[in-house]
PDB file of C-alpha atoms in Angstrom:
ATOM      1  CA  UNK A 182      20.395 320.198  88.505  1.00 44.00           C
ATOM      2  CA  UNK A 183      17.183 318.574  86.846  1.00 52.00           C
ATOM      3  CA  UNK A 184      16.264 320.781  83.542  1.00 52.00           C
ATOM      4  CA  UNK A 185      13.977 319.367  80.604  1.00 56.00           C
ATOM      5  CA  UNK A 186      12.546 316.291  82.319  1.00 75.00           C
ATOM      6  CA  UNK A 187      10.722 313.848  80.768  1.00 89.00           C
ATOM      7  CA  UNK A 188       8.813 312.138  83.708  1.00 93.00           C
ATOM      8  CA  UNK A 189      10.047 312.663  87.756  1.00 95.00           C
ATOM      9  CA  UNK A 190       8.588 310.271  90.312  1.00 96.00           C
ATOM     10  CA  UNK A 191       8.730 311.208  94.133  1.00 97.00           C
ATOM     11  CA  UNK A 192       7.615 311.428  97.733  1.00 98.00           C
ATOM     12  CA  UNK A 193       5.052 314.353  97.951  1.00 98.00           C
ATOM     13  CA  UNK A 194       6.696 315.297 100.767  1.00 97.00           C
ATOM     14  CA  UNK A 195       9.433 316.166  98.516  1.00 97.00           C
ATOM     15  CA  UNK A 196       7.544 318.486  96.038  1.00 97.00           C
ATOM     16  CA  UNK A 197       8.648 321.279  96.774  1.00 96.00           C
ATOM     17  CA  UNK A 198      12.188 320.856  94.880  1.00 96.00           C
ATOM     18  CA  UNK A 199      10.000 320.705  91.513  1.00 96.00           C
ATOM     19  CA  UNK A 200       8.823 324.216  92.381  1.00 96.00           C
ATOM     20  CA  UNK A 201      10.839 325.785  90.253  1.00 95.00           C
ATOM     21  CA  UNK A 202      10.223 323.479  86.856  1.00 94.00           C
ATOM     22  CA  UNK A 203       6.574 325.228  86.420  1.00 96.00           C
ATOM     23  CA  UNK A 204       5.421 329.033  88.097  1.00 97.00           C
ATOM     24  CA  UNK A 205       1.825 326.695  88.347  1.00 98.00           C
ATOM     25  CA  UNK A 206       3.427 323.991  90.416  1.00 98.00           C
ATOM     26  CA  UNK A 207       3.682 325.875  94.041  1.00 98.00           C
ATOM     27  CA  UNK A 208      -0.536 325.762  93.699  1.00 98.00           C
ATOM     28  CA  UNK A 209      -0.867 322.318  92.369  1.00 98.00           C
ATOM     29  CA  UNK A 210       1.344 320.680  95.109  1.00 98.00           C
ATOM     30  CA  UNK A 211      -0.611 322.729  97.496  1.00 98.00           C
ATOM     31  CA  UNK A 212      -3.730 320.893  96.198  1.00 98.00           C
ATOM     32  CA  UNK A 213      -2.187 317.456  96.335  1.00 97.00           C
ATOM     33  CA  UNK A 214      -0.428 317.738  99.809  1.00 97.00           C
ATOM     34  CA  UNK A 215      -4.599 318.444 101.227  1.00 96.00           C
ATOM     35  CA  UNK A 216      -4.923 316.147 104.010  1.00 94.00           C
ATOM     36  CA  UNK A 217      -8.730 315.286 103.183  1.00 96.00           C
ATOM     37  CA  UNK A 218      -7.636 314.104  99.771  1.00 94.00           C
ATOM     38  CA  UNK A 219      -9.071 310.960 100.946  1.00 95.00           C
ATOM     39  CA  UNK A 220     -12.353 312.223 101.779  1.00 97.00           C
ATOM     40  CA  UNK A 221     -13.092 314.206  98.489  1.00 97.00           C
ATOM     41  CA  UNK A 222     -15.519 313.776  96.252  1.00 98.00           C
ATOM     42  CA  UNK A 223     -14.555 312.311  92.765  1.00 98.00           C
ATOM     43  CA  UNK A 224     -14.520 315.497  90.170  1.00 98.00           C
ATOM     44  CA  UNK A 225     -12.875 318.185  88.644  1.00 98.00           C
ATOM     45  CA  UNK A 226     -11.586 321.311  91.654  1.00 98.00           C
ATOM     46  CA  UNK A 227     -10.403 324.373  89.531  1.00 98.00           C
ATOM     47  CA  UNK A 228      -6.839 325.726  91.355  1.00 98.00           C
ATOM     48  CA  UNK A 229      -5.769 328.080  88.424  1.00 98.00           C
ATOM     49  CA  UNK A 230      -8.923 328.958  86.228  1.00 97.00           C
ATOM     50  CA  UNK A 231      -7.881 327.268  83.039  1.00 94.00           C
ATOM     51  CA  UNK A 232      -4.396 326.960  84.066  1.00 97.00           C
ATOM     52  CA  UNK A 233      -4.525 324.340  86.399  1.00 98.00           C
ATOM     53  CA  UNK A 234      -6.879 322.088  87.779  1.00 98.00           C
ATOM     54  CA  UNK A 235      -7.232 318.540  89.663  1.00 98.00           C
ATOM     55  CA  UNK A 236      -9.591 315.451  88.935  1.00 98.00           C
ATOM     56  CA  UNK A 237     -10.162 313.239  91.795  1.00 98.00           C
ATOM     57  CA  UNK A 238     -10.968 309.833  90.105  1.00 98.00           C
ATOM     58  CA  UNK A 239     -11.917 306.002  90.807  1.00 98.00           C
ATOM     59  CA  UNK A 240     -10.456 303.599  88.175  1.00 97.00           C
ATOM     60  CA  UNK A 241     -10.452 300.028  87.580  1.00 97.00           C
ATOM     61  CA  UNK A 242      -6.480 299.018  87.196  1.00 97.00           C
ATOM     62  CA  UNK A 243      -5.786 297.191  84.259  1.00 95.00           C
ATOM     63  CA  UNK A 244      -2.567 294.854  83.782  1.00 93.00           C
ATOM     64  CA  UNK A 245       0.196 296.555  81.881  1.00 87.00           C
ATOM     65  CA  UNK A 246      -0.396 294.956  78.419  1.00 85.00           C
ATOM     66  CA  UNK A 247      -4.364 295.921  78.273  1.00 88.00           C
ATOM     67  CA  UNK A 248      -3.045 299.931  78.581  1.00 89.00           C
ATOM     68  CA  UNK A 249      -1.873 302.032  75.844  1.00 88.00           C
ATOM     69  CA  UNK A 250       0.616 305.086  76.515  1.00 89.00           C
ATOM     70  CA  UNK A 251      -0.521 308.329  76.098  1.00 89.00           C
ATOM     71  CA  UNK A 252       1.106 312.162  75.716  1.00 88.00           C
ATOM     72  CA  UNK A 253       0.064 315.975  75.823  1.00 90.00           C
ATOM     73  CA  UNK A 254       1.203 318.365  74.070  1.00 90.00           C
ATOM     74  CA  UNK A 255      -0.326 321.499  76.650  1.00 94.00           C
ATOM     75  CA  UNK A 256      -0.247 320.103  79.717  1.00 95.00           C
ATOM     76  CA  UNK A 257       1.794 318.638  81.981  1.00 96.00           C
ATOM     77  CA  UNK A 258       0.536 315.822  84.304  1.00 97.00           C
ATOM     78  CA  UNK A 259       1.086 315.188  88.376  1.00 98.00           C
ATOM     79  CA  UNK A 260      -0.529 312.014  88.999  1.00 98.00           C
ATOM     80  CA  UNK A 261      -0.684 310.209  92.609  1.00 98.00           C
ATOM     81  CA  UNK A 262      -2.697 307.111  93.931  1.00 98.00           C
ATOM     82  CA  UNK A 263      -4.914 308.253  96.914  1.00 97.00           C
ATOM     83  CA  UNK A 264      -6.105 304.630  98.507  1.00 96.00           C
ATOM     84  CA  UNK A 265      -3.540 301.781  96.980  1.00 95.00           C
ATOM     85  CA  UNK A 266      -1.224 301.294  94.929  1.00 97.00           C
ATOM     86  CA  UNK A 267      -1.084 302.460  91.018  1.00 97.00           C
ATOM     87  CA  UNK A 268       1.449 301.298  87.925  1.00 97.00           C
ATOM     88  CA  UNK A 269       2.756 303.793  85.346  1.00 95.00           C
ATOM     89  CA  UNK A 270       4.499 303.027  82.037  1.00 92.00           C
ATOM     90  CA  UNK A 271       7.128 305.369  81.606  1.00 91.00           C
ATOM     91  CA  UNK A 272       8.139 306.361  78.036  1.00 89.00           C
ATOM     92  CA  UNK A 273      10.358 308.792  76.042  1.00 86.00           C
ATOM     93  CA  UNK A 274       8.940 309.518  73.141  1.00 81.00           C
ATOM     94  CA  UNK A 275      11.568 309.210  69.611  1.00 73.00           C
ATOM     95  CA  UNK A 276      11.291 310.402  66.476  1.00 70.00           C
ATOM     96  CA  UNK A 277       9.745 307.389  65.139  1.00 69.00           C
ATOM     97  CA  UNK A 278       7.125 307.814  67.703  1.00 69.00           C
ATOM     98  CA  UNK A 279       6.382 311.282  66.070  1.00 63.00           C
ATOM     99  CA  UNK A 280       3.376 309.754  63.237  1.00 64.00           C
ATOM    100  CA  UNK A 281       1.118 309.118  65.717  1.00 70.00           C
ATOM    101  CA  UNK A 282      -2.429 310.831  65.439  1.00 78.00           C
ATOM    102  CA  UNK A 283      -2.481 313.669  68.251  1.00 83.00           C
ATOM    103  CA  UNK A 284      -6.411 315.190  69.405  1.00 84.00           C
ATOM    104  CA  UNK A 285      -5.469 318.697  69.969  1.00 85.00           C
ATOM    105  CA  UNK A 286      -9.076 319.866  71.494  1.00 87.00           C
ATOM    106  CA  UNK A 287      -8.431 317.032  74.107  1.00 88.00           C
ATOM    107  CA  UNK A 288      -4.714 317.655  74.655  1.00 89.00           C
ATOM    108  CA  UNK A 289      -3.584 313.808  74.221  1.00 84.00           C
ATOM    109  CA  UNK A 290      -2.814 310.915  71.915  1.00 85.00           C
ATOM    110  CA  UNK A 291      -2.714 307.194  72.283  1.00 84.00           C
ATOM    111  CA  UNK A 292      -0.050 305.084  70.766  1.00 82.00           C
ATOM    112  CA  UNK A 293       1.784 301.833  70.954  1.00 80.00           C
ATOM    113  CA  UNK A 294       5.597 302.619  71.483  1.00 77.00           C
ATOM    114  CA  UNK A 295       7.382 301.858  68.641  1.00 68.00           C
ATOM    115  CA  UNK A 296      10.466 300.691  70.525  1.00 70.00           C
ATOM    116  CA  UNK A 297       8.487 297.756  72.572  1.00 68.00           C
ATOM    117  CA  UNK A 298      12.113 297.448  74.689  1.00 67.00           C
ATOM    118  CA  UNK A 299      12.135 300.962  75.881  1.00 75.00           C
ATOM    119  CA  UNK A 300       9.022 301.419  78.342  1.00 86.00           C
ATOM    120  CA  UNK A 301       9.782 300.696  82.240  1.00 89.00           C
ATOM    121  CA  UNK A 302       7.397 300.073  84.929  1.00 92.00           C
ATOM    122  CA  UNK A 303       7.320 302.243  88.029  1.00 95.00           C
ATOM    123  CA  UNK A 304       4.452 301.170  90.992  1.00 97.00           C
ATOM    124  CA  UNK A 305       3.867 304.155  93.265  1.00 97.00           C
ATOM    125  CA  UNK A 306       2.374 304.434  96.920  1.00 98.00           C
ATOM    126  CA  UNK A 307      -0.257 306.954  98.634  1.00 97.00           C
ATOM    127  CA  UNK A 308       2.228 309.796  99.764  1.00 97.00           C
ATOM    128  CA  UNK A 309       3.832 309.624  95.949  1.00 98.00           C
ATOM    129  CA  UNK A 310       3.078 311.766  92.732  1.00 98.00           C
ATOM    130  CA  UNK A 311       4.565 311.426  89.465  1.00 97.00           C
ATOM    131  CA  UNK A 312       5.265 314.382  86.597  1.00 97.00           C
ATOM    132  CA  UNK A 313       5.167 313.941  83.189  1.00 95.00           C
ATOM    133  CA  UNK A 314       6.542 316.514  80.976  1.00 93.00           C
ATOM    134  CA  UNK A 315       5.077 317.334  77.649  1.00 90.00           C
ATOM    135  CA  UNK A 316       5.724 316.310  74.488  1.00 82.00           C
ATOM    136  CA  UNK A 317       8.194 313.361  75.096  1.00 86.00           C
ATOM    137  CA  UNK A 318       7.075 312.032  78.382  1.00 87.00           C
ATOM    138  CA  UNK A 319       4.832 309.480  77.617  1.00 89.00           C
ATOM    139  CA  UNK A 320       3.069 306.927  80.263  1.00 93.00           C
ATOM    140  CA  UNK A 321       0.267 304.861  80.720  1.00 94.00           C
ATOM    141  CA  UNK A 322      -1.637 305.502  84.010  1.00 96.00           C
ATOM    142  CA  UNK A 323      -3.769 302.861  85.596  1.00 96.00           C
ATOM    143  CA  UNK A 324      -2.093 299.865  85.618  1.00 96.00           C
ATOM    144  CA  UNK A 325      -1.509 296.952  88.017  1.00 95.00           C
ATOM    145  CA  UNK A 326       0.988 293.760  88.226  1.00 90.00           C
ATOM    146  CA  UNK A 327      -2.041 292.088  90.211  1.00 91.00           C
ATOM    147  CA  UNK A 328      -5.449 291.548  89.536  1.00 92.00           C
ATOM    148  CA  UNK A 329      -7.472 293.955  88.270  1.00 93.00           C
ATOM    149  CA  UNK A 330      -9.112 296.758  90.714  1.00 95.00           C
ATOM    150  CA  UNK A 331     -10.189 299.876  91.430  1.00 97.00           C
ATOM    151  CA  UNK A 332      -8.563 302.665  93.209  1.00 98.00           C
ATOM    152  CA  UNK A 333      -9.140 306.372  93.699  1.00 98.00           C
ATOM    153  CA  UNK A 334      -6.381 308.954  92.523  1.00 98.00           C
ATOM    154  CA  UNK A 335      -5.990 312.529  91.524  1.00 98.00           C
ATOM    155  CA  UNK A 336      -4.936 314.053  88.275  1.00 98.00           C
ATOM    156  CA  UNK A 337      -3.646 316.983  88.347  1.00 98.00           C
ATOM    157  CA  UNK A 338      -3.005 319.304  84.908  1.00 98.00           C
ATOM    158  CA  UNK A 339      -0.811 321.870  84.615  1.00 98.00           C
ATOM    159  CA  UNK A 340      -0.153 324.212  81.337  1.00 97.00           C
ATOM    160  CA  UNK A 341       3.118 323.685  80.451  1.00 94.00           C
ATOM    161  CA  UNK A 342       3.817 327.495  79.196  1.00 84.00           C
TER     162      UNK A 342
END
């Protein structure tokens, strides 16, 4: 049984055995498995007022070592590429990691890992999501092992509580 995750990567079509990890996530998966995800356009569709929400985004992919990791303390992240392919850093946060300067208005922090041998790379599909779980599970969103380009993806966050 899967309890206290720090990140969870998946097929969306498989979402529905991570119902149970958040009451918020039956309405957020709902959002995500839309089939005109495609077609949206880019910004911010309320699911639960101020509970949950989704941000359909273009980025520019950067390569791994031009991205820094980031964490939430609030809010718990489902993130899935929409039109190609997107590279997370995954990383559990430590108790060294626990100095670095958090932004509680914005719900985030950006740091360096201080173990450098600890992150791992995961590249996900269209049809994939990943979860990461607040405080510990740390990634860095919008990367690429190619050359740099842009993409469109949704963000969805979810209050943790």
């Amino acid at each position: 049984m899967l309890k206290n995750p720090d990140h969870v990567t998946d097929k969306i079509e498989n979402a529905d055995k991570y119902l149970f990890l958040n009451k918020r996530f039956a309405k957020a998966f709902e959002f995500l498995k839309r089939s005109d995800l495609m077609s949206l356009p880019l910004g911010t569709y309320d699911i639960i007022p101020g509970e949950c929400w989704a941000m359909v985004q273009e980025i520019e992919l950067l390569k791994t070592s031009e991205k820094q990791f980031e964490t939430h303390h609030k809010y718990i992240d489902i993130q899935s590429p929409i039109s190609g392919e997107e590279t997370f850093g995954l990383y559990t946060m430590t108790e060294s990691d626990s100095t670095v300067e958090f932004n509680d208005e914005k719900d985030y922090c950006l740091f360096d890992p201080s173990d450098k041998t600890a992150p791992r790379f995961v590249t996900l599909k269209p049809g994939e999501f990943a979860l990461f779980f607040p405080p510990v599970g740390a990634h860095a969103p919008g990367c690429t092992t190619g050359e740099k380009h842009k993409i469109k993806k949704v963000v969805i966050k979810v209050l943790a509580q």
